[in-house]
mmCIF file of C-alpha atoms in Angstrom:
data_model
loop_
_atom_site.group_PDB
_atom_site.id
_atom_site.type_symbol
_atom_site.label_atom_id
_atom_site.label_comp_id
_atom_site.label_asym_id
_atom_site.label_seq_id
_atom_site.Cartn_x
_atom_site.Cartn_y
_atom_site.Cartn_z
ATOM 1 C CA UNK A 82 0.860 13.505 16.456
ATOM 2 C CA UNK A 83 0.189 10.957 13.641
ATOM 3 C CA UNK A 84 -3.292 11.144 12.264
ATOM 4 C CA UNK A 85 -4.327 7.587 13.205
ATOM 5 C CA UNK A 86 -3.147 8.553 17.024
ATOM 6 C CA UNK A 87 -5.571 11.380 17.266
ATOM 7 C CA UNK A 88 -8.150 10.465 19.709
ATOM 8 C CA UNK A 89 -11.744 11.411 19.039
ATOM 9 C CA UNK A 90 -11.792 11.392 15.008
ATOM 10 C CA UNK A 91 -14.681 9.302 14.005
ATOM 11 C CA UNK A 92 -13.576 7.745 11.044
ATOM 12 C CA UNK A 93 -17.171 6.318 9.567
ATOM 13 C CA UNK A 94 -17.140 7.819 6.020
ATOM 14 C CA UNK A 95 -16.575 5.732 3.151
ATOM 15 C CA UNK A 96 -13.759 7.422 0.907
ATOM 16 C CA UNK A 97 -14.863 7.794 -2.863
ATOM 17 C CA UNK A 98 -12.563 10.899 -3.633
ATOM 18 C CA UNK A 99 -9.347 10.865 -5.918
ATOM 19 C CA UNK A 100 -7.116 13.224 -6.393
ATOM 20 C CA UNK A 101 -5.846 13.738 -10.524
ATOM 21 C CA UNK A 102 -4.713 17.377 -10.592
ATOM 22 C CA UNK A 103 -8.636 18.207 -8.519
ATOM 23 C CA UNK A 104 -10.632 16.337 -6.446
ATOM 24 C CA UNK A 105 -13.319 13.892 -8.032
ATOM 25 C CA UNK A 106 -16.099 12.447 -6.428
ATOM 26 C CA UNK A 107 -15.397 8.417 -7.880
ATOM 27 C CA UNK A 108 -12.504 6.698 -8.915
ATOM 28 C CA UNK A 109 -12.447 6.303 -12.623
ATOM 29 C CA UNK A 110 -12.813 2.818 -13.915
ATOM 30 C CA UNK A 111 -9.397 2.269 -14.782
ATOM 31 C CA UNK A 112 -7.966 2.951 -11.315
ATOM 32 C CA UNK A 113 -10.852 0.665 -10.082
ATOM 33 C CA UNK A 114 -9.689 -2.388 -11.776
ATOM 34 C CA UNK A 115 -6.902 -2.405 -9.151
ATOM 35 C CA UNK A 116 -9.397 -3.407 -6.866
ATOM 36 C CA UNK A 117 -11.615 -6.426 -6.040
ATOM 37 C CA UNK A 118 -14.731 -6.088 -7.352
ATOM 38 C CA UNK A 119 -14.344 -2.524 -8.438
ATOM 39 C CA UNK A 120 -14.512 -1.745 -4.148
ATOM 40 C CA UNK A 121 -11.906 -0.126 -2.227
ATOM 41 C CA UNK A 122 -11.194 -0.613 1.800
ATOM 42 C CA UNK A 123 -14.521 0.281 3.804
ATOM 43 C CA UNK A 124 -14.608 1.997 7.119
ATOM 44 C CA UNK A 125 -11.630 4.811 6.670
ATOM 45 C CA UNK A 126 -12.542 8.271 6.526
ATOM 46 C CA UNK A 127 -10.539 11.927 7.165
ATOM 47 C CA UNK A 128 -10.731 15.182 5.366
ATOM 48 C CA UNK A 129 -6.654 14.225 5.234
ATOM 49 C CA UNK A 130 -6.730 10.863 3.098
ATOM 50 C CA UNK A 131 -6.626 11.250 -0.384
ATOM 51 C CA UNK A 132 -6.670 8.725 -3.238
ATOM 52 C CA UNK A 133 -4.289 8.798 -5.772
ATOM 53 C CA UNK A 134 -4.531 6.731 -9.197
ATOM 54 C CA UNK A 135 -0.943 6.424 -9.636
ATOM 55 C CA UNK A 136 -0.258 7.293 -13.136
ATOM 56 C CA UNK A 137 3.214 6.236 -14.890
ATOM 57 C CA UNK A 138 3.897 7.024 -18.677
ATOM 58 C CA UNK A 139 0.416 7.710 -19.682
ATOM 59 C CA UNK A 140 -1.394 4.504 -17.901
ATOM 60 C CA UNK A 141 -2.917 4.133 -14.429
ATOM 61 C CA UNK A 142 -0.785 1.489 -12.315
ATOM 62 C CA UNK A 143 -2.749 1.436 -9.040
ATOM 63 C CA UNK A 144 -3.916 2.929 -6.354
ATOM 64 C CA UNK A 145 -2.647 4.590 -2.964
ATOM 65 C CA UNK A 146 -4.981 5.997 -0.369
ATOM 66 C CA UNK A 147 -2.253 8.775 0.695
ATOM 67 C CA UNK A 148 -2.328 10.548 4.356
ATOM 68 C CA UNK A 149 -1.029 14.208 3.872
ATOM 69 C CA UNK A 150 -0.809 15.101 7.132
ATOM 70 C CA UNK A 151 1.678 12.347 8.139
ATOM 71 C CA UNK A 152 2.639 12.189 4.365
ATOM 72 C CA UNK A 153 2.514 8.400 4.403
ATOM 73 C CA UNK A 154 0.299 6.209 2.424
ATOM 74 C CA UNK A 155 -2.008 4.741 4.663
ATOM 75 C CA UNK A 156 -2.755 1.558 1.861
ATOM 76 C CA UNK A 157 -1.893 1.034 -2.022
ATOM 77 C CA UNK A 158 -4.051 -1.341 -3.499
ATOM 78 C CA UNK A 159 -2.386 -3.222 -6.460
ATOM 79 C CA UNK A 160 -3.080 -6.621 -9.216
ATOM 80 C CA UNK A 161 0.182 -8.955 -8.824
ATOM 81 C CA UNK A 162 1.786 -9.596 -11.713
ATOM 82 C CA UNK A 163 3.701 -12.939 -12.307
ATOM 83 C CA UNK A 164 7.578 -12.654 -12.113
ATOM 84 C CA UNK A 165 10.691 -14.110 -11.140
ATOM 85 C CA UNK A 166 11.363 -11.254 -8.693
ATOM 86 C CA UNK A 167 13.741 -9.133 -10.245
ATOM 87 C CA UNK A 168 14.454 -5.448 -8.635
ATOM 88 C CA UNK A 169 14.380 -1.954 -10.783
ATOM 89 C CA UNK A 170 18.256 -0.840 -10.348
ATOM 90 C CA UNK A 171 17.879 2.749 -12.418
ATOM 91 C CA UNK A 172 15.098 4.091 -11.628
ATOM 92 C CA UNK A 173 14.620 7.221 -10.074
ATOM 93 C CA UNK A 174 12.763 8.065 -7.097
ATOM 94 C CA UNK A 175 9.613 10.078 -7.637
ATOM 95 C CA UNK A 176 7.029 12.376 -6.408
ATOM 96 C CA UNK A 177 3.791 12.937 -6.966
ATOM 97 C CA UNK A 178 2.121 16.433 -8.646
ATOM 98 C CA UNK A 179 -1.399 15.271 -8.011
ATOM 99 C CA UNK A 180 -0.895 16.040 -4.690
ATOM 100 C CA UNK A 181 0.801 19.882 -4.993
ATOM 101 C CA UNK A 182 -1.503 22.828 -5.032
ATOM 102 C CA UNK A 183 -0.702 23.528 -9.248
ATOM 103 C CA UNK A 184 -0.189 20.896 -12.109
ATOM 104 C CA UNK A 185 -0.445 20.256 -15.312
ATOM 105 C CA UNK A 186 0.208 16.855 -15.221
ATOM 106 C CA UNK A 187 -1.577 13.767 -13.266
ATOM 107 C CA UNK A 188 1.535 11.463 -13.666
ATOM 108 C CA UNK A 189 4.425 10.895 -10.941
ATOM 109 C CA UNK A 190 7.722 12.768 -11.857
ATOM 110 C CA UNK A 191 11.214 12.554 -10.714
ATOM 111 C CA UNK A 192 12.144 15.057 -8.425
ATOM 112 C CA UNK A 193 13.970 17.948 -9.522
ATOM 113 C CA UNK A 194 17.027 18.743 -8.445
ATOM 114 C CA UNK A 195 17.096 21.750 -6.085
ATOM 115 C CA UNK A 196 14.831 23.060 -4.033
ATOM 116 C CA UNK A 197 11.728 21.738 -3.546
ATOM 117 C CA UNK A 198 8.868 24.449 -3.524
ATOM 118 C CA UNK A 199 7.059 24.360 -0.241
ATOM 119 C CA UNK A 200 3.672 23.073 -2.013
ATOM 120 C CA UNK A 201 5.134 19.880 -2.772
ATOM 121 C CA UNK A 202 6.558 19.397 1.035
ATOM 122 C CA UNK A 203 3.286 20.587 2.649
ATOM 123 C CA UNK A 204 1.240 17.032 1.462
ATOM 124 C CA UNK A 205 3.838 14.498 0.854
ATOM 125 C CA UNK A 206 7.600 13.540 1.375
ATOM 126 C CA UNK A 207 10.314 14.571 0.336
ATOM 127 C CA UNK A 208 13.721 13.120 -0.646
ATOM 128 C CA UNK A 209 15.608 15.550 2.842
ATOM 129 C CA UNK A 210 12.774 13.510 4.492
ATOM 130 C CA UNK A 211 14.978 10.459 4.500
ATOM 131 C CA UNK A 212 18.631 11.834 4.311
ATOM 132 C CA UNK A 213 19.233 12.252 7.855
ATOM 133 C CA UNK A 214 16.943 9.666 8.892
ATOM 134 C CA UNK A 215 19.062 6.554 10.327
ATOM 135 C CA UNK A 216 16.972 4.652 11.939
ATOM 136 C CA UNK A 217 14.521 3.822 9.328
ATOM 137 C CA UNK A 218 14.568 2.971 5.519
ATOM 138 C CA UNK A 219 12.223 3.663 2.826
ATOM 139 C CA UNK A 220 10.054 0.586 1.907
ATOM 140 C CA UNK A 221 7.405 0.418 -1.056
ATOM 141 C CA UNK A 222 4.069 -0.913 0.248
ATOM 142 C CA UNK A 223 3.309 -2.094 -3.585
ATOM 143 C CA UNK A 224 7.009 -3.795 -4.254
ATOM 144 C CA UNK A 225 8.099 -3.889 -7.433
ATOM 145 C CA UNK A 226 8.933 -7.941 -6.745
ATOM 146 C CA UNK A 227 5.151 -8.268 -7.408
ATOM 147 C CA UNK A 228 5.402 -6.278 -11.077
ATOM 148 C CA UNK A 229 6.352 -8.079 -14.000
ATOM 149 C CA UNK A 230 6.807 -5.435 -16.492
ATOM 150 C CA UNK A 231 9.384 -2.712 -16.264
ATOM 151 C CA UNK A 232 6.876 0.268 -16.107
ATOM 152 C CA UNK A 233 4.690 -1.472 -13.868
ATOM 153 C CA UNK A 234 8.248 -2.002 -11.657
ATOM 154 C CA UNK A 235 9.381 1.510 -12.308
ATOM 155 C CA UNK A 236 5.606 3.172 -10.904
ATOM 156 C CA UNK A 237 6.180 1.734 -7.605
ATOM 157 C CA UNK A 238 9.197 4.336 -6.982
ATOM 158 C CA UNK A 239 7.513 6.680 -5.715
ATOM 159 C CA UNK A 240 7.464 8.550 -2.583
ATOM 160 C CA UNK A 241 3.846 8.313 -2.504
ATOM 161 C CA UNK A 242 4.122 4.359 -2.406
ATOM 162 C CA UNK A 243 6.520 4.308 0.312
ATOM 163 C CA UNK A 244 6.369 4.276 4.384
ATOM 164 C CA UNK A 245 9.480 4.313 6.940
ATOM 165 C CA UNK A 246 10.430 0.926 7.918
ATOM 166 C CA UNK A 247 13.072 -0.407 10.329
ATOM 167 C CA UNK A 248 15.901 -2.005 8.012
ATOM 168 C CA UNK A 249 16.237 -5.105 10.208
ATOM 169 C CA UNK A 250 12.351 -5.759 10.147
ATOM 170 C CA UNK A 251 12.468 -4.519 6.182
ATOM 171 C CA UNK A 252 15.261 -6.717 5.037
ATOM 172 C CA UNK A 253 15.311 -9.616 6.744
ATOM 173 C CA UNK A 254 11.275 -10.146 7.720
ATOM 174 C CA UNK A 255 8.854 -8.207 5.509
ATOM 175 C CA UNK A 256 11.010 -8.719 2.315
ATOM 176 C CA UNK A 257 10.976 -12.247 2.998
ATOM 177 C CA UNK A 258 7.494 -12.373 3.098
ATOM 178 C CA UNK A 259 6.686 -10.204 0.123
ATOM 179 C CA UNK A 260 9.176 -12.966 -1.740
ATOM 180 C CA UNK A 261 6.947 -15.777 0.028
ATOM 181 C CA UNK A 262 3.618 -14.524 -1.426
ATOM 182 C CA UNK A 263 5.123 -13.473 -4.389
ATOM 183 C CA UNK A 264 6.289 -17.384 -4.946
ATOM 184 C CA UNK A 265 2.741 -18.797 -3.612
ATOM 185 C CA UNK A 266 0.643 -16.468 -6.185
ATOM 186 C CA UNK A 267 2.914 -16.994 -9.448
ATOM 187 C CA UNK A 268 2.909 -20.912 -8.108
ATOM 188 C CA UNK A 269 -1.237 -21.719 -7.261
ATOM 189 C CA UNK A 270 -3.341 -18.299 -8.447
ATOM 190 C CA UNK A 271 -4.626 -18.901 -11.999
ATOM 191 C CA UNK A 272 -6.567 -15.449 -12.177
ATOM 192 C CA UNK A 273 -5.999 -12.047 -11.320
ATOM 193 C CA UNK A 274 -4.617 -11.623 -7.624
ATOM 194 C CA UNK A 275 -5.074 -8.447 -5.579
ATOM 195 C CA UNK A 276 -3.544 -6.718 -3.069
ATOM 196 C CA UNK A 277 -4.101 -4.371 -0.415
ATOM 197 C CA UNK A 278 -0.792 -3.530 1.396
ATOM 198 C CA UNK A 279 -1.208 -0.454 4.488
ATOM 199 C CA UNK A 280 0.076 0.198 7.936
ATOM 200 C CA UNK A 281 -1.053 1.787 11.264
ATOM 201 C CA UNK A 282 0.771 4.631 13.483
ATOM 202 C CA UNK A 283 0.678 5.626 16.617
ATOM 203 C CA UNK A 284 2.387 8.986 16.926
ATOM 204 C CA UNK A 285 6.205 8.535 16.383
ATOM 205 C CA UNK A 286 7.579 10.737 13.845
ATOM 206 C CA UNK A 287 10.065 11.713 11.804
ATOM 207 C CA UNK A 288 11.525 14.938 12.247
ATOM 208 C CA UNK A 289 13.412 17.284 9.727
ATOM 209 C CA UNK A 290 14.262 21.199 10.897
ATOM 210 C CA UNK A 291 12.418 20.596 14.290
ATOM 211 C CA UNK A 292 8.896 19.461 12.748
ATOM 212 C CA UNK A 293 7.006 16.595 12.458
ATOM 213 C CA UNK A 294 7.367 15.493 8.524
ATOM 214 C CA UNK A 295 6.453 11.331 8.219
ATOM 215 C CA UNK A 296 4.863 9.258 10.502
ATOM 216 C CA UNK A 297 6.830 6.238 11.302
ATOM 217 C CA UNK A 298 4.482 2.999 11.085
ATOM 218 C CA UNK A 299 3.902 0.807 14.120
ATOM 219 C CA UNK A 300 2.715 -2.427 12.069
ATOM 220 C CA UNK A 301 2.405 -2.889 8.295
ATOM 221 C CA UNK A 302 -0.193 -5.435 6.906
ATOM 222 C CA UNK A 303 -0.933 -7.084 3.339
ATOM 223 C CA UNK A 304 -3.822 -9.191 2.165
ATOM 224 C CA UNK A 305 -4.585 -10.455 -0.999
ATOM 225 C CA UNK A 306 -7.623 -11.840 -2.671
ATOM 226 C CA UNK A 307 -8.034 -14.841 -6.031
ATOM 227 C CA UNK A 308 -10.856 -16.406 -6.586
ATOM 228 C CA UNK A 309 -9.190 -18.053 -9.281
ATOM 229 C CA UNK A 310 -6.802 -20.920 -7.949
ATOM 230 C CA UNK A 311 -5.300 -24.175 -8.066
ATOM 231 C CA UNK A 312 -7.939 -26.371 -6.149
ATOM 232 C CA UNK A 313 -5.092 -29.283 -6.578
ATOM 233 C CA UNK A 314 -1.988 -27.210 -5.001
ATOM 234 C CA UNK A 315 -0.852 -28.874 -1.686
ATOM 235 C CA UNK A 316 -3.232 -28.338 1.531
ATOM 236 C CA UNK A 317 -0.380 -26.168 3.050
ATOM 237 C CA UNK A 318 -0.975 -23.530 0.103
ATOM 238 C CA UNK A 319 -4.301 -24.506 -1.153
ATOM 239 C CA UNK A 320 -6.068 -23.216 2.662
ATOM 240 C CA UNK A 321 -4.391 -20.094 1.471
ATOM 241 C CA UNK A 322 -6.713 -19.404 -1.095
ATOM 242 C CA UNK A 323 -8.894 -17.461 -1.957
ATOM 243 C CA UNK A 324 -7.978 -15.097 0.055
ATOM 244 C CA UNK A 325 -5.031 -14.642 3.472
ATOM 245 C CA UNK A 326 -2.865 -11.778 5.161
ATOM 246 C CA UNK A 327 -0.304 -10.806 7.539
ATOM 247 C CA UNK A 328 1.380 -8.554 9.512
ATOM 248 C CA UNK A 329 4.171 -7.404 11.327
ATOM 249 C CA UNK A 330 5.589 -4.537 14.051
ATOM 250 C CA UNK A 331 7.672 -2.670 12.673
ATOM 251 C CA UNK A 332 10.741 -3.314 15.299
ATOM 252 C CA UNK A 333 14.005 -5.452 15.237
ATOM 253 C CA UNK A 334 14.059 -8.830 16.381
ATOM 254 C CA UNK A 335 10.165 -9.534 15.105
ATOM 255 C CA UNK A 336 8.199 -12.031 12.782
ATOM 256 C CA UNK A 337 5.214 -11.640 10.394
ATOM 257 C CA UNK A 338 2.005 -13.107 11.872
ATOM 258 C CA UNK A 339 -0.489 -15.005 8.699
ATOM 259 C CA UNK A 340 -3.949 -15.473 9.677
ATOM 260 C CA UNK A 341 -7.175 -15.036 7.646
ATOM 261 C CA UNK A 342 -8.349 -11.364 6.178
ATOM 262 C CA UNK A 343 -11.078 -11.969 8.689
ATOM 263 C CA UNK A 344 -8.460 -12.120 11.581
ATOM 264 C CA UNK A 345 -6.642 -9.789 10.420
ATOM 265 C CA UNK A 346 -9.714 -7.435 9.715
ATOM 266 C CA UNK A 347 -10.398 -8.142 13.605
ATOM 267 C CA UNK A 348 -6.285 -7.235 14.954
ATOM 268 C CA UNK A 349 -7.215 -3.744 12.751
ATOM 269 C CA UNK A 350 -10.277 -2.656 14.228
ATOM 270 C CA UNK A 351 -8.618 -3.046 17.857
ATOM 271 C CA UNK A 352 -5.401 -1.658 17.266
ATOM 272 C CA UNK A 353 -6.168 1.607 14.832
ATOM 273 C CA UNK A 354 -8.995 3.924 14.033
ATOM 274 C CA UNK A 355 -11.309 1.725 11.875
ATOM 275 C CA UNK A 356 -15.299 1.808 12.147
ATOM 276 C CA UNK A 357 -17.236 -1.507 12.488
ATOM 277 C CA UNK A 358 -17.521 -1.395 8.983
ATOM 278 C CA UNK A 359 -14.112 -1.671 8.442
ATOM 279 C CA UNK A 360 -13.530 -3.983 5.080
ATOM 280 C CA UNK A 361 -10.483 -4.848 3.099
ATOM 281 C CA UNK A 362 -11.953 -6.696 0.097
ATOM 282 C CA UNK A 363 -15.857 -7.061 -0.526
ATOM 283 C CA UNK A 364 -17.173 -10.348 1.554
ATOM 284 C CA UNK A 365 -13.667 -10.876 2.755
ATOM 285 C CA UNK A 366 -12.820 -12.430 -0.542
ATOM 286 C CA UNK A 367 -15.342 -15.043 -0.290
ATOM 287 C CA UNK A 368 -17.276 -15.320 -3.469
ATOM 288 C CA UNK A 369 -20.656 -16.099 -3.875
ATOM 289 C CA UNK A 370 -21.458 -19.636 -4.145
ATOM 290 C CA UNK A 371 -22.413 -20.458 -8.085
ATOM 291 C CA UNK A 372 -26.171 -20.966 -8.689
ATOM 292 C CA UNK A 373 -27.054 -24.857 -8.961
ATOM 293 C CA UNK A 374 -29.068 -25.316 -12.505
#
């Protein structure tokens, strides 16, 4: 059964751990400038989450809270990058080291080809994962529609980065969203934009050899957060700053649903394991009012 299914975890703790090669007790400062105000998502908490500071020829790129029991990210947290939405056709997909039992290096690799040694399959997918899997698609939670620079673009190939989607609700509704926001933040955000991008499950798996390997989500969600906008951008985009979200079940024949982070903070902490604390972006994006002199 999918870790957010499990009935009775209190999830109350605040997760500060990352994983590079060993556990640390605080995100370094360079995976924390993914993240508004320096503050990841509040109110998740399970001895099986792990951060990772996804690390792509020798710089940090974001950052993925990862679930390695249902070897799913449960959120990557990202900064949008202007671009004209063009697609990485070459690069290879990619796992991540951080999360196997030995490694000398903190940065995602391409998989090797053969067989995979069983400490890389016991905390995150693998390629087999997805081979006989029909009915669902792999889909990147960061997309590399919202990178602007090829290594930026290339990082979000990874495994790690990546959840099962249904390919009619991939390619015809969340796509088409992710190209939405993509247009609204190049068009009206003037600062830095950023982006939390997760899911909830609710038991369905997928199964390779007769056992339970990926969680399959049940809705996927995005918000983003700049304070930094164009106060003169039409009233149908402008009440979209600073801050708005969506989300959408992960079925055929469905729609994404906008709303406020607050709302969508709200649908969260009734439909998955959140505490009352639960928190996407400090103050729901709502900065402080400036002092009057």
């Amino acid at each position: 059964m999918a870790f957010w299914a499990q009935k009775g975890v209190l999830l109350v703790s605040l997760l500060t751990s990352a994983v590079r090669g060993r556990v640390e007790k605080e995100l370094s400062p360079e995976c924390r400038e993914f993240l508004y105000m320096g503050t990841p998502p509040t109110g998740l908490g399970h001895h099986a989450l792990q951060f990772i500071c996804q690390r792509y020829n020798k710089r940090a790129r974001y950052v993925t809270l990862y679930n390695t029991v249902d070897r799913i990210p449960v959120y990557s947290a990202y900064t949008f990058k202007r671009s004209e939405g063009e697609r990485c056709l070459d690069v290879p997909w990619m796992y991540e080291p951080q999360l196997s039992t030995s490694s000398d290096t903190d940065e995602m690799q391409p998989f090797p080809r053969g067989y995979i040694h069983k400490n890389f399959e016991d905390a995150q997918a693998v390629l087999d994962d997805y081979s006989n899997a029909v009915l669902y698609e792999r889909g990147s939670l960061n997309p590399d529609e919202h990178q602007g620079e090829p290594d930026d673009k290339a990082s979000t190939y990874t495994l790690t980065n990546v959840v099962p989607m249904v390919p009619d609700f991939h390619k015809t509704v969340w796509s088409k969203r992710e190209h939405v926001v993509r247009k609204r933040l190049n068009n009206y955000c003037r600062g830095r934009a950023y982006v939390v991008t997760g899911v909830t499950t609710s038991g369905k798996m997928i199964r390779r050899e007769n056992i339970n390997r990926i969680a399959v989500p049940t809705y996927l969600w995005s918000a983003y957060c700049c304070v930094d906008f164009d106060h003169n951008a039409p009233y149908a985009e402008r009440y979209k700053f600073p801050s708005f979200a969506h989300y959408g079940l992960n079925e055929e024949n469905n729609e994404v649903v906008e709303m406020s982070v607050q709302k969508l903070k709200e649908f969260l902490q009734r439909t998955t394991f959140v505490d009352q604390n639960f928190q996407i972006f400090v103050g729901d994006c709502d900065p402080p009012a400036r002092v009057k002199l």
